[in-house]
């Protein structure tokens, strides 16, 4: 039985409605409020409402005021899993970055710690292949259709990832070839300048990843693609989510094993740039991974439990 959020419809409807665009509220607000009055607001349905609000913001209305097919659940699920996967990858890269200098010390004499780490190392490529298997056909068809229809707005959104990557690579080259040589001895991670450079490098990467993910999601949401593509993507999305769950379990096991074998390491200031304790870094990484995996899993469960909609659109009640 799903946990129900204890609040009255009168109290929750206004703030939930405010999450949606003005045009959407003008057309569907009364029906949406009536829907909330008829059904209990569970944690799953609250996530559905939040994702529906995201859909309404990034998917425009057509001339009849009908929500476009972005609200088709397989499409929404594909985008949600993609976004959750990117968040998981960012946390995973942080995990790798924070421990790479100590891998030999931690993994060498302890095969159980090494096994937990290598589970992540070998499963990560499988999850990427699953994402590519489900997402590449969607992206390719969306780009080809945008070219054919001269949808320059969609093509511009697909251009964001390579441009963001180029900016990040450019800043990396400037740091390595200009700033570091000009500040010899001050560019290490323990120096304030080095720490600032590291944070700017990592922060720019995170911003590039967020911008790229948002741009691709919006581009796909504005592309009129066949629902068959999104239903096909559900299988690879499920495989990617299972891989995320396996890697999450391995990272948790790694941290617990290291805590048992090397308590001083987890309590010391061994995090990125020595700025935080390794235990706090690990907990933050696990938290992001867990939330990303949970969001992806819930989206998939909702997609598989909902009936197929051959028309490709749903009513506000389903949104």
Tab-separated table of C-alpha atoms in Angstrom:
chain	number	residue	atom	x	y	z
A	1	UNK	CA	0.000	0.000	0.000
A	2	UNK	CA	1.392	3.349	-1.055
A	3	UNK	CA	2.040	5.914	1.689
A	4	UNK	CA	-0.432	8.773	1.497
A	5	UNK	CA	0.566	12.359	2.124
A	6	UNK	CA	-1.737	13.615	4.835
A	7	UNK	CA	-3.092	16.936	3.630
A	8	UNK	CA	-6.459	18.108	2.427
A	9	UNK	CA	-7.139	18.847	-1.210
A	10	UNK	CA	-8.041	22.420	-0.358
A	11	UNK	CA	-4.598	22.908	1.116
A	12	UNK	CA	-2.577	21.114	-1.544
A	13	UNK	CA	-4.370	22.037	-4.811
A	14	UNK	CA	-3.259	25.710	-4.906
A	15	UNK	CA	0.458	25.066	-4.532
A	16	UNK	CA	0.378	22.086	-6.887
A	17	UNK	CA	-1.456	24.131	-9.506
A	18	UNK	CA	1.081	26.919	-9.199
A	19	UNK	CA	3.733	24.510	-10.436
A	20	UNK	CA	2.064	24.538	-13.862
A	21	UNK	CA	2.219	27.325	-16.490
A	22	UNK	CA	-0.530	29.960	-16.544
A	23	UNK	CA	-1.901	28.761	-19.910
A	24	UNK	CA	-2.100	25.193	-18.637
A	25	UNK	CA	-3.902	26.277	-15.434
A	26	UNK	CA	-6.389	28.356	-17.421
A	27	UNK	CA	-7.399	25.358	-19.526
A	28	UNK	CA	-7.014	22.422	-17.139
A	29	UNK	CA	-6.959	23.939	-13.635
A	30	UNK	CA	-10.520	23.029	-12.629
A	31	UNK	CA	-10.233	19.482	-13.933
A	32	UNK	CA	-6.887	19.056	-12.201
A	33	UNK	CA	-8.298	20.289	-8.884
A	34	UNK	CA	-11.237	17.892	-9.240
A	35	UNK	CA	-8.805	15.052	-9.907
A	36	UNK	CA	-6.918	15.823	-6.715
A	37	UNK	CA	-10.219	15.802	-4.847
A	38	UNK	CA	-11.078	12.303	-6.124
A	39	UNK	CA	-7.776	10.516	-5.585
A	40	UNK	CA	-5.386	10.278	-2.616
A	41	UNK	CA	-2.058	12.020	-3.080
A	42	UNK	CA	0.541	9.272	-2.678
A	43	UNK	CA	4.276	9.685	-3.009
A	44	UNK	CA	4.124	8.064	-6.453
A	45	UNK	CA	1.303	10.312	-7.633
A	46	UNK	CA	3.097	13.381	-6.236
A	47	UNK	CA	6.119	12.497	-8.367
A	48	UNK	CA	3.750	12.141	-11.329
A	49	UNK	CA	2.351	15.612	-10.648
A	50	UNK	CA	5.841	17.117	-10.427
A	51	UNK	CA	6.924	15.451	-13.658
A	52	UNK	CA	3.700	16.591	-15.299
A	53	UNK	CA	4.517	20.168	-14.297
A	54	UNK	CA	7.937	19.802	-15.891
A	55	UNK	CA	6.277	18.452	-19.033
A	56	UNK	CA	3.891	21.376	-19.186
A	57	UNK	CA	6.738	23.885	-18.949
A	58	UNK	CA	8.992	22.380	-21.621
A	59	UNK	CA	6.315	21.097	-24.024
A	60	UNK	CA	4.296	23.848	-25.756
A	61	UNK	CA	0.567	23.792	-26.406
A	62	UNK	CA	-0.715	23.284	-29.933
A	63	UNK	CA	-3.277	25.540	-31.614
A	64	UNK	CA	-6.176	23.630	-30.073
A	65	UNK	CA	-4.759	24.002	-26.572
A	66	UNK	CA	-4.095	20.259	-26.336
A	67	UNK	CA	-0.911	19.245	-24.552
A	68	UNK	CA	1.499	17.781	-27.093
A	69	UNK	CA	2.719	14.223	-26.927
A	70	UNK	CA	5.394	15.048	-24.387
A	71	UNK	CA	2.778	14.027	-21.866
A	72	UNK	CA	2.809	10.513	-23.306
A	73	UNK	CA	4.222	8.535	-20.406
A	74	UNK	CA	6.845	6.446	-22.294
A	75	UNK	CA	8.344	9.665	-23.636
A	76	UNK	CA	8.365	11.223	-20.210
A	77	UNK	CA	9.851	8.074	-18.706
A	78	UNK	CA	12.679	8.020	-21.256
A	79	UNK	CA	13.567	11.619	-20.434
A	80	UNK	CA	13.317	11.077	-16.660
A	81	UNK	CA	15.566	7.999	-16.770
A	82	UNK	CA	18.055	9.896	-18.936
A	83	UNK	CA	18.158	12.817	-16.482
A	84	UNK	CA	18.438	10.463	-13.498
A	85	UNK	CA	21.270	8.602	-15.213
A	86	UNK	CA	23.217	11.823	-15.799
A	87	UNK	CA	22.826	12.732	-12.104
A	88	UNK	CA	24.018	9.236	-11.185
A	89	UNK	CA	27.030	9.561	-13.499
A	90	UNK	CA	28.015	12.903	-11.965
A	91	UNK	CA	27.933	11.351	-8.501
A	92	UNK	CA	29.887	8.361	-9.804
A	93	UNK	CA	32.563	10.588	-11.303
A	94	UNK	CA	32.837	12.395	-7.980
A	95	UNK	CA	33.254	9.015	-6.261
A	96	UNK	CA	36.038	8.022	-8.661
A	97	UNK	CA	37.762	11.390	-8.333
A	98	UNK	CA	37.702	11.331	-4.537
A	99	UNK	CA	39.321	7.890	-4.186
A	100	UNK	CA	41.576	7.529	-7.249
A	101	UNK	CA	44.745	8.564	-5.389
A	102	UNK	CA	44.138	5.956	-2.681
A	103	UNK	CA	42.954	2.996	-4.782
A	104	UNK	CA	46.192	1.041	-4.420
A	105	UNK	CA	46.239	1.462	-0.651
A	106	UNK	CA	42.556	0.650	-0.177
A	107	UNK	CA	42.043	-2.097	-2.749
A	108	UNK	CA	45.431	-3.806	-2.764
A	109	UNK	CA	45.457	-5.824	0.468
A	110	UNK	CA	41.677	-6.207	0.715
A	111	UNK	CA	40.022	-8.297	-2.029
A	112	UNK	CA	36.523	-7.585	-0.719
A	113	UNK	CA	37.012	-3.810	-1.084
A	114	UNK	CA	38.583	-4.348	-4.490
A	115	UNK	CA	35.625	-6.488	-5.587
A	116	UNK	CA	33.104	-3.819	-4.586
A	117	UNK	CA	35.068	-1.188	-6.521
A	118	UNK	CA	35.437	-3.343	-9.642
A	119	UNK	CA	31.719	-4.079	-9.711
A	120	UNK	CA	31.203	-0.359	-10.274
A	121	UNK	CA	34.078	-0.244	-12.775
A	122	UNK	CA	32.695	-3.063	-14.957
A	123	UNK	CA	28.960	-2.340	-14.675
A	124	UNK	CA	29.314	1.366	-15.580
A	125	UNK	CA	30.009	0.681	-19.305
A	126	UNK	CA	26.996	-1.635	-19.446
A	127	UNK	CA	24.735	1.097	-18.128
A	128	UNK	CA	26.134	3.527	-20.717
A	129	UNK	CA	25.491	1.029	-23.515
A	130	UNK	CA	21.903	0.630	-22.304
A	131	UNK	CA	21.361	4.405	-22.313
A	132	UNK	CA	22.853	4.685	-25.792
A	133	UNK	CA	20.765	1.772	-27.073
A	134	UNK	CA	17.565	3.445	-25.922
A	135	UNK	CA	18.472	7.084	-26.478
A	136	UNK	CA	20.526	7.122	-29.686
A	137	UNK	CA	17.598	6.202	-31.980
A	138	UNK	CA	15.434	8.891	-30.343
A	139	UNK	CA	18.101	11.557	-30.691
A	140	UNK	CA	18.980	10.595	-34.264
A	141	UNK	CA	15.375	10.592	-35.467
A	142	UNK	CA	14.712	13.888	-33.657
A	143	UNK	CA	17.720	15.537	-35.342
A	144	UNK	CA	16.834	14.200	-38.810
A	145	UNK	CA	13.240	15.341	-38.435
A	146	UNK	CA	14.355	18.761	-37.226
A	147	UNK	CA	16.606	19.101	-40.271
A	148	UNK	CA	13.805	18.078	-42.615
A	149	UNK	CA	11.318	20.478	-41.015
A	150	UNK	CA	13.899	23.245	-40.537
A	151	UNK	CA	13.312	23.346	-36.813
A	152	UNK	CA	16.363	25.439	-35.994
A	153	UNK	CA	15.269	25.798	-32.365
A	154	UNK	CA	15.505	22.029	-31.870
A	155	UNK	CA	18.837	21.826	-33.680
A	156	UNK	CA	20.171	24.649	-31.506
A	157	UNK	CA	19.221	22.696	-28.392
A	158	UNK	CA	21.026	19.591	-29.673
A	159	UNK	CA	24.086	21.791	-30.260
A	160	UNK	CA	24.309	22.672	-26.552
A	161	UNK	CA	26.147	19.452	-25.463
A	162	UNK	CA	29.089	19.783	-27.917
A	163	UNK	CA	29.361	23.526	-27.265
A	164	UNK	CA	29.300	22.969	-23.474
A	165	UNK	CA	31.922	20.227	-23.810
A	166	UNK	CA	34.118	22.525	-25.914
A	167	UNK	CA	33.879	25.282	-23.287
A	168	UNK	CA	34.841	22.879	-20.503
A	169	UNK	CA	37.761	21.455	-22.510
A	170	UNK	CA	38.893	25.001	-23.312
A	171	UNK	CA	38.926	25.958	-19.624
A	172	UNK	CA	40.797	22.741	-18.811
A	173	UNK	CA	43.480	23.587	-21.374
A	174	UNK	CA	43.777	27.132	-20.006
A	175	UNK	CA	44.210	25.790	-16.472
A	176	UNK	CA	46.818	23.215	-17.486
A	177	UNK	CA	48.805	25.229	-20.021
A	178	UNK	CA	48.478	28.824	-18.772
A	179	UNK	CA	47.414	29.174	-15.139
A	180	UNK	CA	49.284	26.203	-13.649
A	181	UNK	CA	52.689	27.022	-15.254
A	182	UNK	CA	52.344	30.692	-14.251
A	183	UNK	CA	51.621	29.744	-10.632
A	184	UNK	CA	54.060	26.927	-10.008
A	185	UNK	CA	53.723	25.571	-6.508
A	186	UNK	CA	50.306	27.143	-5.955
A	187	UNK	CA	48.183	25.008	-8.266
A	188	UNK	CA	48.168	21.937	-6.015
A	189	UNK	CA	44.956	20.887	-4.312
A	190	UNK	CA	46.061	21.997	-0.844
A	191	UNK	CA	46.661	25.595	-1.875
A	192	UNK	CA	43.714	28.062	-2.019
A	193	UNK	CA	44.406	28.796	-5.697
A	194	UNK	CA	44.569	25.120	-6.528
A	195	UNK	CA	41.361	24.435	-4.616
A	196	UNK	CA	39.623	27.306	-6.419
A	197	UNK	CA	40.786	26.010	-9.788
A	198	UNK	CA	39.611	22.511	-8.934
A	199	UNK	CA	36.187	23.768	-7.838
A	200	UNK	CA	35.842	25.923	-10.960
A	201	UNK	CA	36.844	22.982	-13.155
A	202	UNK	CA	34.416	20.608	-11.457
A	203	UNK	CA	31.679	23.237	-11.204
A	204	UNK	CA	31.928	24.085	-14.896
A	205	UNK	CA	31.689	20.397	-15.745
A	206	UNK	CA	28.554	20.025	-13.626
A	207	UNK	CA	26.989	23.128	-15.207
A	208	UNK	CA	27.840	21.804	-18.670
A	209	UNK	CA	26.257	18.462	-17.833
A	210	UNK	CA	23.098	20.110	-16.455
A	211	UNK	CA	22.785	22.453	-19.438
A	212	UNK	CA	23.338	19.597	-21.889
A	213	UNK	CA	20.821	17.340	-20.165
A	214	UNK	CA	18.186	20.074	-20.033
A	215	UNK	CA	18.754	21.039	-23.675
A	216	UNK	CA	18.479	17.470	-24.958
A	217	UNK	CA	15.377	16.832	-22.828
A	218	UNK	CA	13.657	19.969	-24.139
A	219	UNK	CA	14.679	19.165	-27.718
A	220	UNK	CA	13.222	15.672	-27.485
A	221	UNK	CA	10.063	16.978	-25.823
A	222	UNK	CA	9.497	19.375	-28.745
A	223	UNK	CA	10.048	16.706	-31.388
A	224	UNK	CA	6.981	14.973	-32.784
A	225	UNK	CA	8.281	11.397	-32.699
A	226	UNK	CA	6.526	8.066	-32.884
A	227	UNK	CA	5.507	6.620	-29.492
A	228	UNK	CA	7.035	3.334	-30.692
A	229	UNK	CA	10.504	4.826	-30.233
A	230	UNK	CA	9.802	5.592	-26.600
A	231	UNK	CA	8.217	2.226	-25.897
A	232	UNK	CA	11.322	0.583	-27.381
A	233	UNK	CA	13.492	2.720	-25.076
A	234	UNK	CA	11.770	1.350	-21.968
A	235	UNK	CA	13.728	-1.918	-22.163
A	236	UNK	CA	17.182	-0.296	-22.278
A	237	UNK	CA	16.016	2.214	-19.648
A	238	UNK	CA	15.108	-0.676	-17.348
A	239	UNK	CA	18.524	-2.273	-17.951
A	240	UNK	CA	20.240	1.038	-17.150
A	241	UNK	CA	18.208	1.405	-13.960
A	242	UNK	CA	19.114	-2.116	-12.820
A	243	UNK	CA	22.762	-1.289	-13.518
A	244	UNK	CA	22.425	1.872	-11.427
A	245	UNK	CA	20.982	-0.185	-8.577
A	246	UNK	CA	23.874	-2.669	-8.767
A	247	UNK	CA	26.450	0.143	-8.780
A	248	UNK	CA	24.692	1.865	-5.881
A	249	UNK	CA	24.896	-1.343	-3.861
A	250	UNK	CA	28.580	-1.706	-4.725
A	251	UNK	CA	29.411	1.874	-3.684
A	252	UNK	CA	27.543	1.386	-0.405
A	253	UNK	CA	29.376	-1.905	0.204
A	254	UNK	CA	32.709	-0.262	-0.662
A	255	UNK	CA	32.154	2.529	1.843
A	256	UNK	CA	31.089	0.203	4.634
A	257	UNK	CA	34.042	-2.110	4.030
A	258	UNK	CA	36.510	0.788	3.950
A	259	UNK	CA	34.963	2.183	7.124
A	260	UNK	CA	35.508	-1.188	8.820
A	261	UNK	CA	39.076	-1.707	7.554
A	262	UNK	CA	40.309	1.926	7.414
A	263	UNK	CA	38.296	3.972	9.920
A	264	UNK	CA	40.929	6.715	9.974
A	265	UNK	CA	40.573	7.181	6.211
A	266	UNK	CA	36.808	7.704	6.333
A	267	UNK	CA	37.123	10.134	9.259
A	268	UNK	CA	40.087	12.030	7.868
A	269	UNK	CA	40.136	14.972	5.464
A	270	UNK	CA	40.712	12.842	2.387
A	271	UNK	CA	37.899	14.134	0.201
A	272	UNK	CA	38.331	16.141	-3.016
A	273	UNK	CA	41.018	18.787	-2.440
A	274	UNK	CA	41.016	17.804	1.242
A	275	UNK	CA	38.061	20.108	1.815
A	276	UNK	CA	35.722	17.643	3.513
A	277	UNK	CA	35.936	14.348	5.339
A	278	UNK	CA	35.836	11.332	3.039
A	279	UNK	CA	32.870	9.915	4.942
A	280	UNK	CA	30.784	13.030	4.166
A	281	UNK	CA	31.835	12.930	0.524
A	282	UNK	CA	30.867	9.277	0.297
A	283	UNK	CA	27.494	9.873	1.971
A	284	UNK	CA	26.709	12.721	-0.429
A	285	UNK	CA	27.636	10.562	-3.410
A	286	UNK	CA	25.507	7.677	-2.171
A	287	UNK	CA	22.609	10.054	-1.518
A	288	UNK	CA	22.629	11.425	-5.070
A	289	UNK	CA	22.969	7.926	-6.533
A	290	UNK	CA	20.112	6.620	-4.398
A	291	UNK	CA	17.742	9.456	-5.329
A	292	UNK	CA	18.603	9.121	-9.031
A	293	UNK	CA	18.036	5.370	-8.955
A	294	UNK	CA	14.752	5.750	-7.074
A	295	UNK	CA	13.429	8.378	-9.493
A	296	UNK	CA	14.338	6.238	-12.507
A	297	UNK	CA	12.773	3.134	-10.944
A	298	UNK	CA	9.524	4.909	-10.049
A	299	UNK	CA	9.229	6.389	-13.540
A	300	UNK	CA	9.702	2.942	-15.088
A	301	UNK	CA	7.218	1.285	-12.746
A	302	UNK	CA	4.611	3.922	-13.576
A	303	UNK	CA	5.265	3.512	-17.302
A	304	UNK	CA	4.950	-0.264	-17.251
A	305	UNK	CA	1.794	-0.146	-15.101
A	306	UNK	CA	0.031	2.364	-17.360
A	307	UNK	CA	-1.866	1.207	-20.454
A	308	UNK	CA	-0.418	2.045	-23.852
A	309	UNK	CA	-1.822	5.153	-25.500
A	310	UNK	CA	-1.702	4.664	-29.254
A	311	UNK	CA	-2.796	8.228	-29.868
A	312	UNK	CA	0.365	9.442	-28.180
A	313	UNK	CA	-1.386	11.946	-25.962
A	314	UNK	CA	-2.966	11.828	-22.572
A	315	UNK	CA	-5.502	13.902	-20.809
A	316	UNK	CA	-4.605	16.215	-17.964
A	317	UNK	CA	-5.935	13.556	-15.605
A	318	UNK	CA	-3.056	11.277	-16.628
A	319	UNK	CA	-0.560	14.065	-16.452
